[in-house]
Short mmCIF file of C-alpha atoms in Angstrom, two decimals:
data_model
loop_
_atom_site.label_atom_id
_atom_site.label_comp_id
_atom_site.label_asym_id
_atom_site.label_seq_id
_atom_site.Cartn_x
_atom_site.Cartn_y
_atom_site.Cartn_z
CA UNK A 986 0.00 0.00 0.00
CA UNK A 987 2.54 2.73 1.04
CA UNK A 988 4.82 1.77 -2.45
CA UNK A 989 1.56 2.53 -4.31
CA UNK A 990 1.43 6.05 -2.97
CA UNK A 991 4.82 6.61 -2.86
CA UNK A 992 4.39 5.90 -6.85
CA UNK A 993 1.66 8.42 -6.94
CA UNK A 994 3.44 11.15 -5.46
CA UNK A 995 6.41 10.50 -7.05
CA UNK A 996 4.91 10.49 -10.45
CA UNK A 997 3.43 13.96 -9.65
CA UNK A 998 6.51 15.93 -8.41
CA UNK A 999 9.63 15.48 -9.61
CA UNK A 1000 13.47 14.53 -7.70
CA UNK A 1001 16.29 16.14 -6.80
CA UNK A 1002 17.47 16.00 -10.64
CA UNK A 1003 13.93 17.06 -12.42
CA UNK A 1004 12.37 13.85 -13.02
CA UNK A 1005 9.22 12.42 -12.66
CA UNK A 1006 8.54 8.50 -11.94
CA UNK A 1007 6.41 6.42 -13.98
CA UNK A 1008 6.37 3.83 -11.68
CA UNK A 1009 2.99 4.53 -10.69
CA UNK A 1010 0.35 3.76 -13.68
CA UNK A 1011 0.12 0.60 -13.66
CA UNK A 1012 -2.96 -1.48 -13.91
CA UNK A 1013 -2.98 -2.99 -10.75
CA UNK A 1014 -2.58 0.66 -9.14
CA UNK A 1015 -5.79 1.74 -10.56
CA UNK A 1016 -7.49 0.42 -7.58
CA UNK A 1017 -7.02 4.18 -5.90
CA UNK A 1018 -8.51 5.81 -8.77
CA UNK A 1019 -11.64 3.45 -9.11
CA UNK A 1020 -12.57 2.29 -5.10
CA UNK A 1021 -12.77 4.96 -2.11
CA UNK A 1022 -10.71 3.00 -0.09
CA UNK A 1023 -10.54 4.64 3.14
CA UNK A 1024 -6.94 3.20 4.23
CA UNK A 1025 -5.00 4.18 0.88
CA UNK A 1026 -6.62 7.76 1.37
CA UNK A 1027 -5.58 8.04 4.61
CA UNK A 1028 -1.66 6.80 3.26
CA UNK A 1029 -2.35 9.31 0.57
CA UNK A 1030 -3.17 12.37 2.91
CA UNK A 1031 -0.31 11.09 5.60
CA UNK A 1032 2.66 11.20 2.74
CA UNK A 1033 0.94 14.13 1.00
CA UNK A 1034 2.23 16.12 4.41
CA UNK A 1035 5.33 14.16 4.73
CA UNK A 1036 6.20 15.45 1.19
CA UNK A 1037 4.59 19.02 1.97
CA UNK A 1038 6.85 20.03 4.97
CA UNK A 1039 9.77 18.03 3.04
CA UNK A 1040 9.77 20.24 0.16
CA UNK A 1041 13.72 20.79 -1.01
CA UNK A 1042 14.62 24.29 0.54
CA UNK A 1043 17.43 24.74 -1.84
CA UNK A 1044 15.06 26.21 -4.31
CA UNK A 1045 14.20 29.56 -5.31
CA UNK A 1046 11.39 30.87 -2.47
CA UNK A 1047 8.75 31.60 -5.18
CA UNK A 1048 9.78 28.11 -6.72
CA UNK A 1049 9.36 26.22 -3.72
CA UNK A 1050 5.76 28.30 -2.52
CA UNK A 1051 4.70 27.40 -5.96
CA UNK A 1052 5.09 23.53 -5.52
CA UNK A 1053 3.93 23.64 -1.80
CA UNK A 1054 0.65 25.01 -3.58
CA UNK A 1055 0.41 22.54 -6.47
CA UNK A 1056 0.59 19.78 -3.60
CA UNK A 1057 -2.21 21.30 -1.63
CA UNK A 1058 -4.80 21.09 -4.27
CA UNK A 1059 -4.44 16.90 -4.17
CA UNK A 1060 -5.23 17.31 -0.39
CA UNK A 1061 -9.21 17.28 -2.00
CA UNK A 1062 -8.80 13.57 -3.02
CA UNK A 1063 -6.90 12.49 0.37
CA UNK A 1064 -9.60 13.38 2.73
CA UNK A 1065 -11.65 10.72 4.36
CA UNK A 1066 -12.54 12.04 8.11
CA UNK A 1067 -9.79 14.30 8.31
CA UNK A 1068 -10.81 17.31 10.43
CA UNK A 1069 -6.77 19.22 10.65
CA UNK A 1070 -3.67 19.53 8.43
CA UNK A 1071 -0.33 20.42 8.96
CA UNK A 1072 1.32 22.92 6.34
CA UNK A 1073 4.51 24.84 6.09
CA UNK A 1074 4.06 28.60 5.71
CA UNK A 1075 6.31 31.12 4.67
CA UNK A 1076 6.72 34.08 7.35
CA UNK A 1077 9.63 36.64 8.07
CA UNK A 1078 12.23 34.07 9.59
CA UNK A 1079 11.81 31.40 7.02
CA UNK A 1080 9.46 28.68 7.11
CA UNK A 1081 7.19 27.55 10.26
CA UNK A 1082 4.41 24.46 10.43
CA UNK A 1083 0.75 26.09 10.75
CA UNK A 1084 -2.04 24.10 11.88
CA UNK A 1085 -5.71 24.56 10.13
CA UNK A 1086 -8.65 22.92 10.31
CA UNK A 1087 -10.29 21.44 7.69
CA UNK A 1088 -13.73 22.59 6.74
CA UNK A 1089 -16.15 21.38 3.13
CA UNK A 1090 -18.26 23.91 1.81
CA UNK A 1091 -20.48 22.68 -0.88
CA UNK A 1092 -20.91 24.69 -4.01
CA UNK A 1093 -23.91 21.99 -5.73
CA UNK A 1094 -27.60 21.64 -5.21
CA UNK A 1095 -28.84 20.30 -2.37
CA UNK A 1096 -30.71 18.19 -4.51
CA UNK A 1097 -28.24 16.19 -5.50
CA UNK A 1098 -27.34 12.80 -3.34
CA UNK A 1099 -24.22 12.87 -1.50
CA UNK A 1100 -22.18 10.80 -3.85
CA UNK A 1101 -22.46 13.90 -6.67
CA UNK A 1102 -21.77 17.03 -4.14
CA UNK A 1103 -19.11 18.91 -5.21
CA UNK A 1104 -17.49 20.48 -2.35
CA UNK A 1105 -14.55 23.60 -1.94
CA UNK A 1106 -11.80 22.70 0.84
CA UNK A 1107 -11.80 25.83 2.77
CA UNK A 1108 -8.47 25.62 5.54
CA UNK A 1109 -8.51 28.19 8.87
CA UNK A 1110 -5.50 28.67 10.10
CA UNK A 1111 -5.75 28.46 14.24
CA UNK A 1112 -3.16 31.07 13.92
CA UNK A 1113 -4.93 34.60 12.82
CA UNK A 1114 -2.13 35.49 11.37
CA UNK A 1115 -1.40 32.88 8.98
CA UNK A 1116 -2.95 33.15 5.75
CA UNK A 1117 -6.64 30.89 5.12
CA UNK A 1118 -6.50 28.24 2.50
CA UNK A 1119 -8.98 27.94 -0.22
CA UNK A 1120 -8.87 24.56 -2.14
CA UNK A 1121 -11.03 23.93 -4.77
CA UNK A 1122 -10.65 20.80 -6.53
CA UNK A 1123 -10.63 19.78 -10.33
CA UNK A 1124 -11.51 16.73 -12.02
CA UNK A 1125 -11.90 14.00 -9.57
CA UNK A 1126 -11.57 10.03 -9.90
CA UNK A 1127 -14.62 7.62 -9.63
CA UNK A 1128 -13.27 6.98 -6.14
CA UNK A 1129 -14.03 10.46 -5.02
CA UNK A 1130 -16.95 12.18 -4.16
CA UNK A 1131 -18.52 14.40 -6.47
CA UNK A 1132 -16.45 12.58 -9.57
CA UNK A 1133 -19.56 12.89 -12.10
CA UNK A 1134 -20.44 16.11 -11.31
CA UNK A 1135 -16.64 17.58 -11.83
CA UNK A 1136 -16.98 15.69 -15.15
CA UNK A 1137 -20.43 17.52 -16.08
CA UNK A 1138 -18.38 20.90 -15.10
CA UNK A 1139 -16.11 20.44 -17.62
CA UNK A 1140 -17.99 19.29 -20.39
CA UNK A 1141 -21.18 21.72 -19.73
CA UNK A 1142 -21.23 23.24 -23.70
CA UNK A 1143 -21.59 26.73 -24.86
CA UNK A 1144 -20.43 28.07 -21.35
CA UNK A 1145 -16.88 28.31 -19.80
CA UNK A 1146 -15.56 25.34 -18.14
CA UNK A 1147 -16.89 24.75 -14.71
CA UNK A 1148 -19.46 27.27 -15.13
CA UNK A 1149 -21.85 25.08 -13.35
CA UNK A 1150 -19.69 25.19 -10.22
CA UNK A 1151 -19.34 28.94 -10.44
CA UNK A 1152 -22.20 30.55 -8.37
CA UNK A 1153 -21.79 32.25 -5.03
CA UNK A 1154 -21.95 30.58 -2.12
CA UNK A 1155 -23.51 32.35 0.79
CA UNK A 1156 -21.69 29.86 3.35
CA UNK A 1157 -18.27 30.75 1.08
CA UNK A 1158 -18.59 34.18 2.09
CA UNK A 1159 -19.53 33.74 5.31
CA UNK A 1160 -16.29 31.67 5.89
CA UNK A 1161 -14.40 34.09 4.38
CA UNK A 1162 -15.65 37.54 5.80
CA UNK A 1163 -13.95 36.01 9.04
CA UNK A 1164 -10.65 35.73 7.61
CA UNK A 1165 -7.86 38.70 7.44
CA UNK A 1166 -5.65 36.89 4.24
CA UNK A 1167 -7.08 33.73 1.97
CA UNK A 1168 -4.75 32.02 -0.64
CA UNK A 1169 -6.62 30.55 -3.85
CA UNK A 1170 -5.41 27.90 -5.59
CA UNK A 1171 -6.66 25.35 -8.05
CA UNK A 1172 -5.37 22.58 -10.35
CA UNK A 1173 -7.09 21.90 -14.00
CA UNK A 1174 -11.10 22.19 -13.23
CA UNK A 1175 -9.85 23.67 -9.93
CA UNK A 1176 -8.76 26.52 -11.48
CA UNK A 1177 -11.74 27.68 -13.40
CA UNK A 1178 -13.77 27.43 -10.13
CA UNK A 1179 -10.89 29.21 -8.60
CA UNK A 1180 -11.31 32.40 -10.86
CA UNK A 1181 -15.02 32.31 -10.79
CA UNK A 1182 -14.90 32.45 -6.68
CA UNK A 1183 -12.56 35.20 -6.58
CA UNK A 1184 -15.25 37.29 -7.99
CA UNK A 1185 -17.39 36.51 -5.41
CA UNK A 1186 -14.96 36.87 -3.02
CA UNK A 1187 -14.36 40.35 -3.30
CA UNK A 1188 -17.31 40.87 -1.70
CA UNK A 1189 -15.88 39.75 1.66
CA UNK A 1190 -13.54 42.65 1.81
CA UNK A 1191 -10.74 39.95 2.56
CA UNK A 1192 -7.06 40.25 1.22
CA UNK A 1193 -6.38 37.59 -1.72
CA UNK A 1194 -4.17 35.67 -3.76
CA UNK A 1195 -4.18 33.10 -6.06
CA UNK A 1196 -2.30 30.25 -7.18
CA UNK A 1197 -3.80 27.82 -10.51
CA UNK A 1198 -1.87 24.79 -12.44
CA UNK A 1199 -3.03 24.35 -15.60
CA UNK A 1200 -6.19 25.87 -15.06
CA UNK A 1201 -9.13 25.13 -17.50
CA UNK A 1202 -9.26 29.21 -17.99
CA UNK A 1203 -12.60 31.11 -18.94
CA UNK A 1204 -14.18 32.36 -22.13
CA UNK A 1205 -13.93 35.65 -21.48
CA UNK A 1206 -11.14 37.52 -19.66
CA UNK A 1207 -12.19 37.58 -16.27
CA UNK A 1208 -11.65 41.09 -14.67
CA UNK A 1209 -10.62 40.47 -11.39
CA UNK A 1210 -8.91 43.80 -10.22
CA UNK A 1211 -5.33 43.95 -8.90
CA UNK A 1212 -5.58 40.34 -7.03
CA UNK A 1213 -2.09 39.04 -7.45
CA UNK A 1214 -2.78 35.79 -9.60
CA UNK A 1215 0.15 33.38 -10.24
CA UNK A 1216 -0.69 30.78 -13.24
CA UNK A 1217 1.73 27.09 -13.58
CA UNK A 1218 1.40 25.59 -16.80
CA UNK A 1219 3.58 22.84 -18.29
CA UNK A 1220 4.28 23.56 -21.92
CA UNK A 1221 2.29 20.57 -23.74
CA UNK A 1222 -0.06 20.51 -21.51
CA UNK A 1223 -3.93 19.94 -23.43
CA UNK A 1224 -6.28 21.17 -21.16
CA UNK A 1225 -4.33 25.00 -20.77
CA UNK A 1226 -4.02 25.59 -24.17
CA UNK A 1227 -7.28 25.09 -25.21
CA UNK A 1228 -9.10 28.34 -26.09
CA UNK A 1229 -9.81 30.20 -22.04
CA UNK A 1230 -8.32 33.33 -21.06
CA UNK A 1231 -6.38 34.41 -18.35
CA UNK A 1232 -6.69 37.37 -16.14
CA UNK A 1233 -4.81 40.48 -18.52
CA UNK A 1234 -2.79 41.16 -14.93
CA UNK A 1235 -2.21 37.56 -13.96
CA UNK A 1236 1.90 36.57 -14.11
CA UNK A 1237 1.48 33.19 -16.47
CA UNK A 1238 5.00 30.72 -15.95
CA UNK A 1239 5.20 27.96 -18.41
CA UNK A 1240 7.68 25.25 -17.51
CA UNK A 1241 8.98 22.78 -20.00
CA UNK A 1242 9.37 19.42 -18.73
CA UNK A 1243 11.44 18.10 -21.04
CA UNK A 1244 9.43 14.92 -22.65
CA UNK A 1245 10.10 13.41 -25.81
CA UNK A 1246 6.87 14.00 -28.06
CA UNK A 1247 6.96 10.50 -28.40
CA UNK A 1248 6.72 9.32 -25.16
CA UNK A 1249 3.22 8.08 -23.32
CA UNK A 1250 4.37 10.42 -20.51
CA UNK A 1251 3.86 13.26 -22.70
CA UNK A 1252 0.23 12.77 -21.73
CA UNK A 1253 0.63 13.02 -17.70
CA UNK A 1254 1.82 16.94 -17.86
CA UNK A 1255 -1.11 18.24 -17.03
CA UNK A 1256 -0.85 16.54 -13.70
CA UNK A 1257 2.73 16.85 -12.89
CA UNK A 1258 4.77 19.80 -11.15
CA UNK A 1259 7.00 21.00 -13.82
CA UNK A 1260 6.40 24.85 -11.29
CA UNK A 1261 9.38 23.57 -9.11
CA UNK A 1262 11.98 23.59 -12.24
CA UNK A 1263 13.80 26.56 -12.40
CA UNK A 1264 13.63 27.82 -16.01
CA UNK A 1265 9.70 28.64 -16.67
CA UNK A 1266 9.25 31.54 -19.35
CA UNK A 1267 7.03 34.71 -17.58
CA UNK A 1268 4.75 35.79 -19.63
CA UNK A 1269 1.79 38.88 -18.34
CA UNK A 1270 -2.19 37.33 -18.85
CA UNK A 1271 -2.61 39.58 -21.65
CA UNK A 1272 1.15 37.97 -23.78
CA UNK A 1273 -0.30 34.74 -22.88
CA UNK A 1274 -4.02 34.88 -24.11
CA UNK A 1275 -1.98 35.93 -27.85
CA UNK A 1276 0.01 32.80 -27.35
CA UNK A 1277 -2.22 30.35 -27.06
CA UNK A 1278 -5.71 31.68 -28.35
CA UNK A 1279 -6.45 30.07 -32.10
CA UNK A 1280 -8.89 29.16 -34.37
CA UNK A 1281 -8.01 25.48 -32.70
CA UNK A 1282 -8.17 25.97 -29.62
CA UNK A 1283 -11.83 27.54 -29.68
CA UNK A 1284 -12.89 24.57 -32.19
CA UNK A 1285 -11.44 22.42 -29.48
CA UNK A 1286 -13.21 24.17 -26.52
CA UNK A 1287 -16.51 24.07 -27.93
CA UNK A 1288 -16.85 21.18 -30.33
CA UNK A 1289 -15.22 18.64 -28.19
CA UNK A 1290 -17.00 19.44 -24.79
CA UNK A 1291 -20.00 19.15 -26.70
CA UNK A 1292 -19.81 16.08 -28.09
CA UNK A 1293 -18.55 14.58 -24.96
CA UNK A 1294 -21.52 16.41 -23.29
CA UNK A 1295 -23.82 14.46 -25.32
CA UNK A 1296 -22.42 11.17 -24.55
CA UNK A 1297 -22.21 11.34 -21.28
CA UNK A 1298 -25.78 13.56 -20.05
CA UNK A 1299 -28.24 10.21 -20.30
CA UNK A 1300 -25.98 8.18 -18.27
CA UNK A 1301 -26.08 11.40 -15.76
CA UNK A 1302 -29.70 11.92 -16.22
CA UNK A 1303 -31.02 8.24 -15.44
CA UNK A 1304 -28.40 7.28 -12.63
CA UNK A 1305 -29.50 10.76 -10.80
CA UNK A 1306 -33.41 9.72 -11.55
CA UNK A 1307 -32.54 6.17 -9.95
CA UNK A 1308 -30.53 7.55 -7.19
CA UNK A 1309 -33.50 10.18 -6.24
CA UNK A 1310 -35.99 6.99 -6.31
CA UNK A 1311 -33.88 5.30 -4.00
CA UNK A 1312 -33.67 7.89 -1.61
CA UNK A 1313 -37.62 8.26 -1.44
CA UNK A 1314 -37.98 4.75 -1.02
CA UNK A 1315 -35.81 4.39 1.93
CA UNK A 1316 -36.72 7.37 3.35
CA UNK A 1317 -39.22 5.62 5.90
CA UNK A 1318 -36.52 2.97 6.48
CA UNK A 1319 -33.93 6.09 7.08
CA UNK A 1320 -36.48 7.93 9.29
CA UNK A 1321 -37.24 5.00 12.21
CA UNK A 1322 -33.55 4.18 12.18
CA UNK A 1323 -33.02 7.49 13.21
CA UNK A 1324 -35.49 7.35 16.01
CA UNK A 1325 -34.49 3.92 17.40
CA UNK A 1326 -31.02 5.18 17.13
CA UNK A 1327 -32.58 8.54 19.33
CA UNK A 1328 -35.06 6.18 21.49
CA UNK A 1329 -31.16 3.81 22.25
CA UNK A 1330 -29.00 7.10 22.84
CA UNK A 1331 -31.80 8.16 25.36
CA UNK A 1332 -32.04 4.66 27.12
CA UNK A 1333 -28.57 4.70 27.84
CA UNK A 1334 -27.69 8.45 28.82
CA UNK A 1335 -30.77 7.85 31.25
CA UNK A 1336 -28.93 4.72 32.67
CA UNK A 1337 -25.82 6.90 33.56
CA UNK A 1338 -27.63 9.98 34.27
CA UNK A 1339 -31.07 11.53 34.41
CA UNK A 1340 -29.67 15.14 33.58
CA UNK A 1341 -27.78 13.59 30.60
CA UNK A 1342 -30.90 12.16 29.21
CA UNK A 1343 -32.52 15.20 29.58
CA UNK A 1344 -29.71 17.07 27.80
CA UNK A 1345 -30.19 14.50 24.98
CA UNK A 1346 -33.66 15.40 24.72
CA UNK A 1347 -33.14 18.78 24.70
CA UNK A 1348 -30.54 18.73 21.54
CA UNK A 1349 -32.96 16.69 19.57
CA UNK A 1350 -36.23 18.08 20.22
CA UNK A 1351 -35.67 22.08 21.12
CA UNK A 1352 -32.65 22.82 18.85
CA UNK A 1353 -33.86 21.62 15.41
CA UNK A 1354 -36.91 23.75 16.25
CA UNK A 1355 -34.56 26.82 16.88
CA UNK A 1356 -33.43 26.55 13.83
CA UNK A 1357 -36.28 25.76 11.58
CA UNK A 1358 -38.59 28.81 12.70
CA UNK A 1359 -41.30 26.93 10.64
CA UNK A 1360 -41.74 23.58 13.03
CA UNK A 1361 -40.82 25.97 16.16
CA UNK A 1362 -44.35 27.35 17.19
CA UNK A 1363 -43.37 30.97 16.08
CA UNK A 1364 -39.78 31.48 17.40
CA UNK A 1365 -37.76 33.34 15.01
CA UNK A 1366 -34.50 32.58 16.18
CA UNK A 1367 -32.03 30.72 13.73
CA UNK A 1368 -28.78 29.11 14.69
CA UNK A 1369 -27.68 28.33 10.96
CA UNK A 1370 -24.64 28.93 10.68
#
């Protein structure tokens, strides 16, 4: 188990010399991609901060922030109960370990069943003074939550990519109106949602920046003000080159990793850290949109997401249908587990003590009242966060 994640991350960020393993993709890895198996995510999430706070130091400071970031958006796929991370953060003296606690803020319908929410990571420092951490996750594996939904996002036609995970979020803005400094960052799909929050976010009168890798960028140019916006790409990667534009302001680095054009491995650049390499051509947002912007790239931004839109929207369609079934079905099943499970958490608190059972009764008979004013005989008090 540990040599398969070892694999993993070694396939994503390069050694000491520049290069990348292909150890990992093999077929009898693919069991991480395809089953949410809870022990190889938590392997995943321990070495992901192993490798975080190990981070070579002999690199250039804004070489070395820029992989710590790339590594932080895979914390999305590591999660299983986590609740706190440890990351390094850059401060006056060098760099310190900052604990933050781990929060999911969903940014899809609540109509959807759990297995399709898409959710941003949102990470609170317990330290005021370190810098929040905004997450928001691209493309995901069948083995993750919300996998069909990312998929949807990024083939949604005659819109930009991940326009569908792009509206405001009152409980975003909530979380971030109580933060003094939030870092953005987002890899592939995670980067389109990335730029479409940060318009929200302005609203929170909070202090940003922004990180993306090889974002799937906008139609149109987004206008985003003077937010400093730092944008990874690896030169050959597909999914950055084909037809989005990046913030006219934004500082755009494009690292070559080196590949043969004939190798399979040409293919994994969109997932690998070529940031970390010294060498990366600068370019401003508005040098890069001439670069890459062509006839191509907007045949291949429309036409292709649209015909894989097609293909895949019935399977969508009738697996949400059957899933939605399901859940009305079982609700009754659902709804007197729930109050034996109450009626058993009563019988015992009452065995230990009275007062206990009466606080038991309390939380699950007053509170849910408080906060649905509706089934509370008139009290208009909400605790809702």
């Amino acid at each position: 188990m540990t040599k398969i994640i070892d694999d993993l991350i070694n396939t994503l960020f390069a050694d000491s010399e520049g290069k990348f393993s292909n150890q990992f993709f093999k077929l009898s890895n693919l069991k991480l991609f395809m089953n949410s198996d809870p022990k190889l995510k938590q392997e995943f999430f321990n070495k992901l901060q192993i490798k975080l706070l190990a981070i070579p130091t002999d690199a250039s400071i804004h070489n070395k922030e820029a992989a710590i970031k790339f590594l932080i958006n895979f914390i999305p796929f590591a999660l299983t109960n986590e609740t706190k991370i440890v990351l390094p953060i850059l401060a006056n003296q060098g760099y310190s370990e900052a604990q933050y606690d781990i929060s999911r803020i969903p940014l899809t319908a609540k109509i959807l069943p759990n297995s399709d929410q898409y959710h941003t990571l949102a990470l609170t420092p317990r330290n005021p003074e370190h810098p929040a951490q905004l997450i928001c996750m691209g493309t995901a594996p069948p083995s993750t939550q919300g996998s069909l939904t990312t998929i949807l996002a990024d083939l949604f036609p005659f819109t930009s990519i991940g326009w569908l995970l792009s509206f405001k979020s009152q409980k975003l803005l909530s979380w971030a109106m109580k933060q003094k400094h939030i870092e953005v960052t987002g890899q592939s799909l995670g980067g389109a949602v990335g730029l479409a929050q940060l318009k929200h976010l302005h609203k929170a009168r909070v202090k940003l920046s922004a990180n993306f890798y090889n974002p799937a960028l906008p139609i149109m140019t987004p206008k985003l003000g003077d937010i400093p916006i730092n944008i990874y790409v690896n030169k050959g990667d597909p999914v950055s080159k084909v037809g989005g534009r990046a913030p006219l302001n934004a500082k755009v680095y494009v690292s070559d990793l080196n590949l043969p054009r004939s190798s399979w491995r040409s293919l994994l650049t969109h997932t690998q850290c070529g940031c970390a390499i010294a060498g990366a051509q600068s370019y401003t947002g508005a040098e890069y949109n001439k670069k890459i912007n062509t006839p191509l790239a907007y045949f291949t931004y429309h036409l292709v997401r649209l015909i894989g839109f097609i293909l895949i929207i019935p399977f969508y369609i009738v697996r949400l249908l059957v899933k939605l079934i399901c859940n009305i079905f079982l609700f009754p099943y659902k709804y007197v587990c729930r109050k034996l499970r109450h009626k058993a958490n009563y019988k015992s608190a009452r065995r230990i003590s009275p007062t206990a059972a009466q606080d038991i009764s309390i939380q699950q008979t007053i509170i849910p009242r408080l906060m649905c004013p509706a089934q509370g005989a008139g009290i208009g008090v909400s605790l809702a966060s």
